[in-house]
Amino acid sequence: MVKIKLDYDVLGFVLLALFAFYVLMQFTTDPPLALSLLLLALLSLIHKAKLEEGMSKLRASLVPSIEQLDKHILALADISTNLGQQLRANEKEGELERRLSQLETEVERLSSDLAAYMGYLESCIRNLNRAEEKE
């Protein structure tokens, strides 16, 4: 169920709809036309409330994605630091190459995860912008 906040916009909208209904009733003998216009205005109000609710849910869903992105960036920094320490401690060339290969694989995986999260965030931002433009 959609909760409609009773703020000045909503109150003004309802008063405007009632005034429009009154004016239409003065100029027409067709009450269903006036009622249908009033219902159209009320449906528009409900649509606005649903849109605001959807935007708040979308914003709330972005927060965990950003937190996951931060965790991946920190994990990438930790791996890089650990590799640097391991490379200095290990002087065997074969061991260094094997560990470097593992790190490169891990960095590629994290980079692809990072790119996927960035794409997701960009699409969420585009959706937010579209929703705000529709308002």
N, CA, C and O atoms as a DFTB+ gen file, in Angstrom:
540 C
 N C O
     1  1       0.843      -1.174       0.000
     2  2       0.000       0.000       0.000
     3  2       0.890       1.239       0.000
     4  3       1.906       1.278       0.694
     5  1       0.521       2.214      -0.751
     6  2       1.315       3.428      -0.872
     7  2       0.922       4.400       0.223
     8  3      -0.255       4.702       0.419
     9  1       1.923       4.879       0.927
    10  2       1.662       5.887       1.957
    11  2       1.894       7.257       1.335
    12  3       2.949       7.514       0.754
    13  1       0.920       8.119       1.458
    14  2       1.020       9.460       0.897
    15  2       1.278      10.425       2.040
    16  3       0.486      10.536       2.976
    17  1       2.406      11.121       1.945
    18  2       2.711      12.119       2.967
    19  2       1.850      13.355       2.703
    20  3       1.792      13.856       1.580
    21  1       1.194      13.830       3.736
    22  2       0.345      15.001       3.597
    23  2       1.202      16.239       3.834
    24  3       1.291      16.737       4.956
    25  1       1.822      16.721       2.787
    26  2       2.599      17.942       2.892
    27  2       1.877      19.031       2.093
    28  3       0.762      18.829       1.613
    29  1       2.522      20.169       1.963
    30  2       1.870      21.285       1.291
    31  2       1.629      21.003      -0.188
    32  3       0.644      21.483      -0.747
    33  1       2.508      20.233      -0.835
    34  2       2.290      19.897      -2.239
    35  2       1.022      19.073      -2.407
    36  3       0.197      19.351      -3.277
    37  1       0.877      18.060      -1.566
    38  2      -0.288      17.179      -1.666
    39  2      -1.560      17.949      -1.338
    40  3      -2.560      17.834      -2.047
    41  1      -1.525      18.727      -0.272
    42  2      -2.697      19.498       0.117
    43  2      -3.084      20.487      -0.982
    44  3      -4.263      20.624      -1.309
    45  1      -2.111      21.163      -1.541
    46  2      -2.383      22.089      -2.634
    47  2      -2.946      21.381      -3.850
    48  3      -3.844      21.889      -4.521
    49  1      -2.410      20.202      -4.125
    50  2      -2.890      19.425      -5.258
    51  2      -4.347      19.012      -5.062
    52  3      -5.150      19.105      -5.990
    53  1      -4.684      18.561      -3.874
    54  2      -6.063      18.150      -3.589
    55  2      -7.003      19.354      -3.677
    56  3      -8.086      19.260      -4.256
    57  1      -6.589      20.475      -3.106
    58  2      -7.435      21.677      -3.180
    59  2      -7.619      22.134      -4.623
    60  3      -8.708      22.553      -5.016
    61  1      -6.551      22.051      -5.406
    62  2      -6.649      22.420      -6.814
    63  2      -7.595      21.475      -7.553
    64  3      -8.369      21.916      -8.403
    65  1      -7.541      20.196      -7.241
    66  2      -8.436      19.226      -7.879
    67  2      -9.891      19.509      -7.506
    68  3     -10.775      19.452      -8.360
    69  1     -10.133      19.810      -6.243
    70  2     -11.506      20.126      -5.820
    71  2     -12.014      21.408      -6.480
    72  3     -13.176      21.491      -6.877
    73  1     -11.141      22.399      -6.594
    74  2     -11.524      23.642      -7.261
    75  2     -11.815      23.377      -8.739
    76  3     -12.774      23.909      -9.298
    77  1     -10.974      22.548      -9.361
    78  2     -11.205      22.214     -10.765
    79  2     -12.532      21.478     -10.928
    80  3     -13.261      21.714     -11.891
    81  1     -12.840      20.602     -10.001
    82  2     -14.128      19.898     -10.038
    83  2     -15.287      20.893      -9.930
    84  3     -16.269      20.793     -10.665
    85  1     -15.164      21.846      -9.012
    86  2     -16.202      22.863      -8.834
    87  2     -16.380      23.686     -10.112
    88  3     -17.504      23.927     -10.553
    89  1     -15.256      24.114     -10.702
    90  2     -15.334      24.928     -11.925
    91  2     -15.945      24.119     -13.060
    92  3     -16.788      24.625     -13.800
    93  1     -15.523      22.863     -13.203
    94  2     -16.097      22.035     -14.260
    95  2     -17.597      21.830     -14.071
    96  3     -18.347      21.793     -15.045
    97  1     -18.026      21.698     -12.844
    98  2     -19.452      21.516     -12.588
    99  2     -20.241      22.783     -12.922
   100  3     -21.435      22.701     -13.210
   101  1     -19.602      23.942     -12.891
   102  2     -20.285      25.180     -13.245
   103  2     -20.514      25.279     -14.753
   104  3     -21.493      25.878     -15.198
   105  1     -19.595      24.682     -15.546
   106  2     -19.668      24.837     -16.997
   107  2     -20.191      23.606     -17.727
   108  3     -20.408      23.654     -18.938
   109  1     -20.392      22.529     -17.024
   110  2     -20.857      21.326     -17.706
   111  2     -22.036      20.723     -16.959
   112  3     -22.182      20.870     -15.746
   113  1     -22.850      20.053     -17.715
   114  2     -23.960      19.324     -17.097
   115  2     -23.635      17.836     -17.046
   116  3     -24.508      17.000     -16.815
   117  1     -22.362      17.525     -17.267
   118  2     -21.919      16.134     -17.320
   119  2     -21.041      15.825     -16.101
   120  3     -19.818      15.935     -16.185
   121  1     -21.640      15.445     -14.985
   122  2     -20.846      15.146     -13.789
   123  2     -19.822      14.025     -13.973
   124  3     -18.759      14.089     -13.356
   125  1     -20.091      12.989     -14.802
   126  2     -19.056      11.958     -14.971
   127  2     -17.755      12.505     -15.561
   128  3     -16.672      12.034     -15.214
   129  1     -17.855      13.496     -16.452
   130  2     -16.641      14.094     -16.999
   131  2     -15.850      14.777     -15.894
   132  3     -14.636      14.600     -15.795
   133  1     -16.524      15.544     -15.078
   134  2     -15.836      16.228     -13.983
   135  2     -15.258      15.222     -12.998
   136  3     -14.141      15.400     -12.513
   137  1     -16.009      14.169     -12.700
   138  2     -15.509      13.141     -11.783
   139  2     -14.318      12.399     -12.373
   140  3     -13.373      12.066     -11.658
   141  1     -14.361      12.141     -13.672
   142  2     -13.234      11.435     -14.285
   143  2     -11.978      12.300     -14.260
   144  3     -10.875      11.788     -14.069
   145  1     -12.138      13.594     -14.448
   146  2     -10.973      14.480     -14.351
   147  2     -10.436      14.525     -12.928
   148  3      -9.223      14.559     -12.719
   149  1     -11.323      14.523     -11.962
   150  2     -10.894      14.497     -10.566
   151  2     -10.173      13.192     -10.251
   152  3      -9.148      13.199      -9.570
   153  1     -10.700      12.075     -10.739
   154  2     -10.039      10.780     -10.532
   155  2      -8.675      10.741     -11.210
   156  3      -7.725      10.169     -10.677
   157  1      -8.585      11.350     -12.383
   158  2      -7.294      11.419     -13.068
   159  2      -6.280      12.187     -12.226
   160  3      -5.117      11.794     -12.143
   161  1      -6.710      13.262     -11.613
   162  2      -5.817      14.031     -10.744
   163  2      -5.393      13.207      -9.532
   164  3      -4.230      13.251      -9.131
   165  1      -6.318      12.462      -8.950
   166  2      -5.974      11.618      -7.796
   167  2      -5.035      10.485      -8.193
   168  3      -4.128      10.144      -7.433
   169  1      -5.237       9.901      -9.365
   170  2      -4.319       8.862      -9.842
   171  2      -2.922       9.426     -10.061
   172  3      -1.922       8.761      -9.792
   173  1      -2.866      10.644     -10.546
   174  2      -1.570      11.299     -10.713
   175  2      -0.877      11.478      -9.369
   176  3       0.338      11.306      -9.263
   177  1      -1.638      11.817      -8.360
   178  2      -1.084      11.966      -7.012
   179  2      -0.552      10.633      -6.493
   180  3       0.531      10.583      -5.910
   181  1      -1.300       9.561      -6.698
   182  2      -0.853       8.235      -6.258
   183  2       0.403       7.821      -7.013
   184  3       1.323       7.248      -6.428
   185  1       0.442       8.110      -8.311
   186  2       1.636       7.783      -9.102
   187  2       2.860       8.529      -8.577
   188  3       3.953       7.965      -8.507
   189  1       2.677       9.785      -8.210
   190  2       3.791      10.560      -7.659
   191  2       4.283       9.932      -6.358
   192  3       5.489       9.860      -6.126
   193  1       3.377       9.484      -5.523
   194  2       3.766       8.858      -4.254
   195  2       4.515       7.555      -4.498
   196  3       5.503       7.272      -3.820
   197  1       4.052       6.759      -5.463
   198  2       4.746       5.510      -5.784
   199  2       6.137       5.788      -6.335
   200  3       7.089       5.079      -6.010
   201  1       6.255       6.802      -7.154
   202  2       7.554       7.160      -7.721
   203  2       8.524       7.576      -6.625
   204  3       9.688       7.177      -6.643
   205  1       8.054       8.377      -5.670
   206  2       8.918       8.785      -4.562
   207  2       9.326       7.587      -3.713
   208  3      10.467       7.507      -3.259
   209  1       8.405       6.661      -3.499
   210  2       8.719       5.456      -2.717
   211  2       9.762       4.607      -3.445
   212  3      10.694       4.094      -2.824
   213  1       9.604       4.462      -4.756
   214  2      10.568       3.699      -5.543
   215  2      11.944       4.336      -5.539
   216  3      12.957       3.640      -5.468
   217  1      11.981       5.661      -5.615
   218  2      13.271       6.350      -5.587
   219  2      13.951       6.168      -4.237
   220  3      15.170       6.005      -4.183
   221  1      13.199       6.192      -3.158
   222  2      13.814       6.000      -1.844
   223  2      14.335       4.574      -1.704
   224  3      15.390       4.364      -1.107
   225  1      13.614       3.589      -2.243
   226  2      14.101       2.205      -2.208
   227  2      15.364       2.054      -3.047
   228  3      16.296       1.352      -2.654
   229  1      15.395       2.712      -4.199
   230  2      16.576       2.635      -5.061
   231  2      17.781       3.255      -4.382
   232  3      18.882       2.709      -4.448
   233  1      17.583       4.384      -3.735
   234  2      18.688       5.010      -3.006
   235  2      19.174       4.106      -1.875
   236  3      20.375       3.999      -1.630
   237  1      18.238       3.461      -1.190
   238  2      18.617       2.555      -0.100
   239  2      19.366       1.339      -0.629
   240  3      20.244       0.809       0.053
   241  1      19.032       0.893      -1.831
   242  2      19.731      -0.270      -2.390
   243  2      21.124       0.094      -2.883
   244  3      21.973      -0.786      -3.019
   245  1      21.377       1.358      -3.151
   246  2      22.708       1.770      -3.597
   247  2      23.728       1.723      -2.471
   248  3      24.908       1.479      -2.724
   249  1      23.305       1.949      -1.247
   250  2      24.238       2.001      -0.115
   251  2      25.003       0.690       0.056
   252  3      26.227       0.737       0.175
   253  1      24.351      -0.481       0.075
   254  2      25.130      -1.720       0.211
   255  2      26.077      -1.958      -0.964
   256  3      27.166      -2.502      -0.778
   257  1      25.673      -1.556      -2.171
   258  2      26.545      -1.738      -3.330
   259  2      27.809      -0.902      -3.193
   260  3      28.900      -1.359      -3.533
   261  1      27.665       0.298      -2.706
   262  2      28.830       1.158      -2.509
   263  2      29.718       0.589      -1.416
   264  3      30.943       0.646      -1.522
   265  1      29.114       0.039      -0.366
   266  2      29.908      -0.572       0.702
   267  2      30.665      -1.786       0.180
   268  3      31.823      -1.988       0.546
   269  1      30.035      -2.603      -0.670
   270  2      30.721      -3.749      -1.257
   271  2      31.863      -3.293      -2.152
   272  3      32.929      -3.908      -2.172
   273  1      31.640      -2.231      -2.877
   274  2      32.687      -1.687      -3.734
   275  2      33.876      -1.237      -2.897
   276  3      35.022      -1.479      -3.275
   277  1      33.625      -0.594      -1.779
   278  2      34.704      -0.189      -0.875
   279  2      35.467      -1.398      -0.358
   280  3      36.694      -1.363      -0.265
   281  1      34.749      -2.475      -0.017
   282  2      35.408      -3.689       0.472
   283  2      36.309      -4.292      -0.597
   284  3      37.411      -4.751      -0.298
   285  1      35.845      -4.291      -1.840
   286  2      36.664      -4.836      -2.925
   287  2      37.917      -3.991      -3.156
   288  3      38.994      -4.523      -3.424
   289  1      37.767      -2.701      -3.052
   290  2      38.933      -1.824      -3.224
   291  2      39.938      -2.059      -2.106
   292  3      41.142      -2.114      -2.356
   293  1      39.454      -2.197      -0.875
   294  2      40.351      -2.483       0.246
   295  2      41.011      -3.848       0.086
   296  3      42.190      -4.007       0.404
   297  1      40.262      -4.834      -0.403
   298  2      40.841      -6.161      -0.627
   299  2      41.927      -6.099      -1.688
   300  3      42.962      -6.754      -1.560
   301  1      41.698      -5.322      -2.726
   302  2      42.700      -5.152      -3.776
   303  2      43.952      -4.486      -3.226
   304  3      45.064      -4.881      -3.575
   305  1      43.790      -3.492      -2.379
   306  2      44.946      -2.825      -1.766
   307  2      45.696      -3.785      -0.845
   308  3      46.927      -3.780      -0.819
   309  1      44.964      -4.608      -0.089
   310  2      45.614      -5.593       0.783
   311  2      46.402      -6.613      -0.024
   312  3      47.525      -6.964       0.338
   313  1      45.822      -7.085      -1.107
   314  2      46.520      -8.060      -1.950
   315  2      47.789      -7.446      -2.521
   316  3      48.837      -8.090      -2.556
   317  1      47.693      -6.220      -2.959
   318  2      48.867      -5.537      -3.506
   319  2      49.954      -5.384      -2.446
   320  3      51.132      -5.600      -2.729
   321  1      49.567      -5.014      -1.238
   322  2      50.535      -4.871      -0.142
   323  2      51.153      -6.215       0.208
   324  3      52.365      -6.319       0.393
   325  1      50.317      -7.241       0.297
   326  2      50.825      -8.576       0.615
   327  2      51.777      -9.087      -0.455
   328  3      52.787      -9.716      -0.142
   329  1      51.462      -8.822      -1.702
   330  2      52.353      -9.269      -2.773
   331  2      53.705      -8.579      -2.681
   332  3      54.746      -9.211      -2.855
   333  1      53.683      -7.293      -2.410
   334  2      54.949      -6.569      -2.274
   335  2      55.805      -7.142      -1.161
   336  3      57.015      -7.292      -1.325
   337  1      55.193      -7.462      -0.034
   338  2      55.941      -8.052       1.078
   339  2      56.443      -9.443       0.727
   340  3      57.577      -9.793       1.056
   341  1      55.618     -10.238       0.065
   342  2      56.020     -11.589      -0.304
   343  2      57.138     -11.577      -1.341
   344  3      58.042     -12.411      -1.292
   345  1      57.080     -10.645      -2.268
   346  2      58.123     -10.574      -3.289
   347  2      59.476     -10.215      -2.685
   348  3      60.508     -10.744      -3.098
   349  1      59.465      -9.327      -1.719
   350  2      60.725      -8.960      -1.060
   351  2      61.277     -10.116      -0.231
   352  3      62.490     -10.322      -0.182
   353  1      60.398     -10.864       0.414
   354  2      60.834     -11.955       1.285
   355  2      61.285     -13.175       0.484
   356  3      62.123     -13.945       0.953
   357  1      60.754     -13.353      -0.680
   358  2      61.034     -14.542      -1.484
   359  2      61.957     -14.205      -2.641
   360  3      61.605     -13.386      -3.490
   361  1      63.113     -14.812      -2.691
   362  2      64.060     -14.480      -3.751
   363  2      64.090     -15.542      -4.839
   364  3      64.801     -15.372      -5.830
   365  1      63.364     -16.601      -4.693
   366  2      63.339     -17.630      -5.726
   367  2      62.525     -17.122      -6.908
   368  3      61.392     -16.663      -6.756
   369  1      63.119     -17.213      -8.067
   370  2      62.474     -16.652      -9.246
   371  2      61.193     -17.399      -9.626
   372  3      60.201     -16.759      -9.977
   373  1      61.187     -18.698      -9.567
   374  2      59.996     -19.479      -9.914
   375  2      58.842     -19.197      -8.968
   376  3      57.691     -19.078      -9.387
   377  1      59.170     -19.090      -7.671
   378  2      58.145     -18.804      -6.674
   379  2      57.561     -17.404      -6.882
   380  3      56.359     -17.184      -6.741
   381  1      58.447     -16.473      -7.218
   382  2      57.981     -15.104      -7.461
   383  2      57.041     -15.048      -8.662
   384  3      56.015     -14.368      -8.620
   385  1      57.388     -15.754      -9.719
   386  2      56.539     -15.734     -10.913
   387  2      55.178     -16.378     -10.629
   388  3      54.148     -15.882     -11.087
   389  1      55.175     -17.474      -9.879
   390  2      53.913     -18.147      -9.557
   391  2      53.005     -17.234      -8.727
   392  3      51.810     -17.119      -8.999
   393  1      53.570     -16.607      -7.742
   394  2      52.770     -15.710      -6.893
   395  2      52.311     -14.474      -7.663
   396  3      51.199     -13.985      -7.468
   397  1      53.177     -13.982      -8.535
   398  2      52.792     -12.836      -9.357
   399  2      51.632     -13.211     -10.276
   400  3      50.711     -12.418     -10.473
   401  1      51.676     -14.401     -10.828
   402  2      50.588     -14.871     -11.683
   403  2      49.285     -14.980     -10.888
   404  3      48.219     -14.605     -11.375
   405  1      49.382     -15.497      -9.660
   406  2      48.185     -15.584      -8.813
   407  2      47.624     -14.197      -8.522
   408  3      46.414     -13.980      -8.571
   409  1      48.507     -13.281      -8.225
   410  2      48.054     -11.920      -7.937
   411  2      47.413     -11.288      -9.164
   412  3      46.374     -10.636      -9.057
   413  1      48.022     -11.475     -10.320
   414  2      47.452     -10.910     -11.539
   415  2      46.056     -11.472     -11.795
   416  3      45.150     -10.749     -12.208
   417  1      45.895     -12.770     -11.543
   418  2      44.575     -13.386     -11.700
   419  2      43.577     -12.764     -10.723
   420  3      42.449     -12.440     -11.091
   421  1      44.008     -12.605      -9.484
   422  2      43.129     -12.023      -8.468
   423  2      42.804     -10.563      -8.791
   424  3      41.669     -10.122      -8.613
   425  1      43.798      -9.823      -9.262
   426  2      43.582      -8.419      -9.628
   427  2      42.613      -8.335     -10.804
   428  3      41.743      -7.464     -10.821
   429  1      42.750      -9.224     -11.785
   430  2      41.825      -9.222     -12.920
   431  2      40.400      -9.536     -12.464
   432  3      39.443      -8.919     -12.931
   433  1      40.266     -10.491     -11.558
   434  2      38.944     -10.840     -11.055
   435  2      38.328      -9.659     -10.304
   436  3      37.164      -9.313     -10.507
   437  1      39.136      -9.049      -9.431
   438  2      38.612      -7.909      -8.668
   439  2      38.327      -6.719      -9.580
   440  3      37.382      -5.967      -9.345
   441  1      39.145      -6.548     -10.621
   442  2      38.902      -5.455     -11.562
   443  2      37.595      -5.674     -12.314
   444  3      36.836      -4.730     -12.535
   445  1      37.332      -6.921     -12.709
   446  2      36.064      -7.184     -13.394
   447  2      34.883      -6.986     -12.442
   448  3      33.839      -6.474     -12.844
   449  1      35.052      -7.397     -11.167
   450  2      33.996      -7.144     -10.176
   451  2      33.776      -5.649     -10.000
   452  3      32.641      -5.179      -9.919
   453  1      34.876      -4.914      -9.942
   454  2      34.792      -3.467      -9.779
   455  2      34.088      -2.841     -10.979
   456  3      33.248      -1.957     -10.817
   457  1      34.428      -3.298     -12.181
   458  2      33.783      -2.763     -13.383
   459  2      32.287      -3.082     -13.378
   460  3      31.468      -2.254     -13.777
   461  1      31.944      -4.276     -12.927
   462  2      30.525      -4.647     -12.863
   463  2      29.781      -3.767     -11.864
   464  3      28.675      -3.308     -12.145
   465  1      30.381      -3.532     -10.701
   466  2      29.727      -2.671      -9.707
   467  2      29.609      -1.239     -10.217
   468  3      28.603      -0.572      -9.974
   469  1      30.627      -0.770     -10.917
   470  2      30.560       0.591     -11.452
   471  2      29.437       0.690     -12.490
   472  3      28.698       1.675     -12.518
   473  1      29.313      -0.332     -13.340
   474  2      28.226      -0.347     -14.315
   475  2      26.870      -0.346     -13.641
   476  3      25.950       0.349     -14.072
   477  1      26.752      -1.128     -12.583
   478  2      25.496      -1.180     -11.829
   479  2      25.185       0.179     -11.214
   480  3      24.050       0.652     -11.278
   481  1      26.199       0.804     -10.619
   482  2      25.977       2.117     -10.000
   483  2      25.597       3.158     -11.046
   484  3      24.732       4.000     -10.803
   485  1      26.252       3.102     -12.224
   486  2      25.916       4.051     -13.279
   487  2      24.475       3.863     -13.744
   488  3      23.765       4.841     -13.978
   489  1      24.036       2.602     -13.882
   490  2      22.649       2.375     -14.296
   491  2      21.677       2.850     -13.222
   492  3      20.618       3.389     -13.544
   493  1      22.024       2.657     -11.946
   494  2      21.158       3.147     -10.865
   495  2      21.069       4.667     -10.889
   496  3      19.997       5.235     -10.682
   497  1      22.196       5.325     -11.143
   498  2      22.208       6.790     -11.200
   499  2      21.372       7.265     -12.387
   500  3      20.625       8.237     -12.275
   501  1      21.500       6.567     -13.542
   502  2      20.672       6.937     -14.699
   503  2      19.194       6.762     -14.373
   504  3      18.373       7.603     -14.738
   505  1      18.852       5.676     -13.690
   506  2      17.450       5.455     -13.314
   507  2      16.954       6.537     -12.372
   508  3      15.819       6.999     -12.492
   509  1      17.809       6.946     -11.425
   510  2      17.425       8.034     -10.517
   511  2      17.201       9.324     -11.290
   512  3      16.226      10.038     -11.058
   513  1      18.116       9.616     -12.214
   514  2      17.985      10.845     -13.000
   515  2      16.716      10.814     -13.841
   516  3      16.013      11.820     -13.939
   517  1      16.412       9.650     -14.457
   518  2      15.182       9.550     -15.250
   519  2      13.956       9.756     -14.374
   520  3      13.009      10.440     -14.762
   521  1      13.983       9.158     -13.190
   522  2      12.839       9.288     -12.285
   523  2      12.661      10.732     -11.848
   524  3      11.535      11.223     -11.757
   525  1      13.773      11.418     -11.575
   526  2      13.675      12.820     -11.159
   527  2      13.209      13.696     -12.311
   528  3      12.486      14.668     -12.093
   529  1      13.621      13.357     -13.562
   530  2      13.173      14.137     -14.708
   531  2      11.676      13.953     -14.946
   532  3      10.996      14.886     -15.373
   533  1      11.162      12.759     -14.672
   534  2       9.737      12.499     -14.865
   535  2       8.891      13.275     -13.877
   536  3       7.748      13.626     -14.170
   537  1       9.452      13.545     -12.698
   538  2       8.687      14.316     -11.710
   539  2       8.524      15.725     -12.211
   540  3       7.911      16.553     -11.538
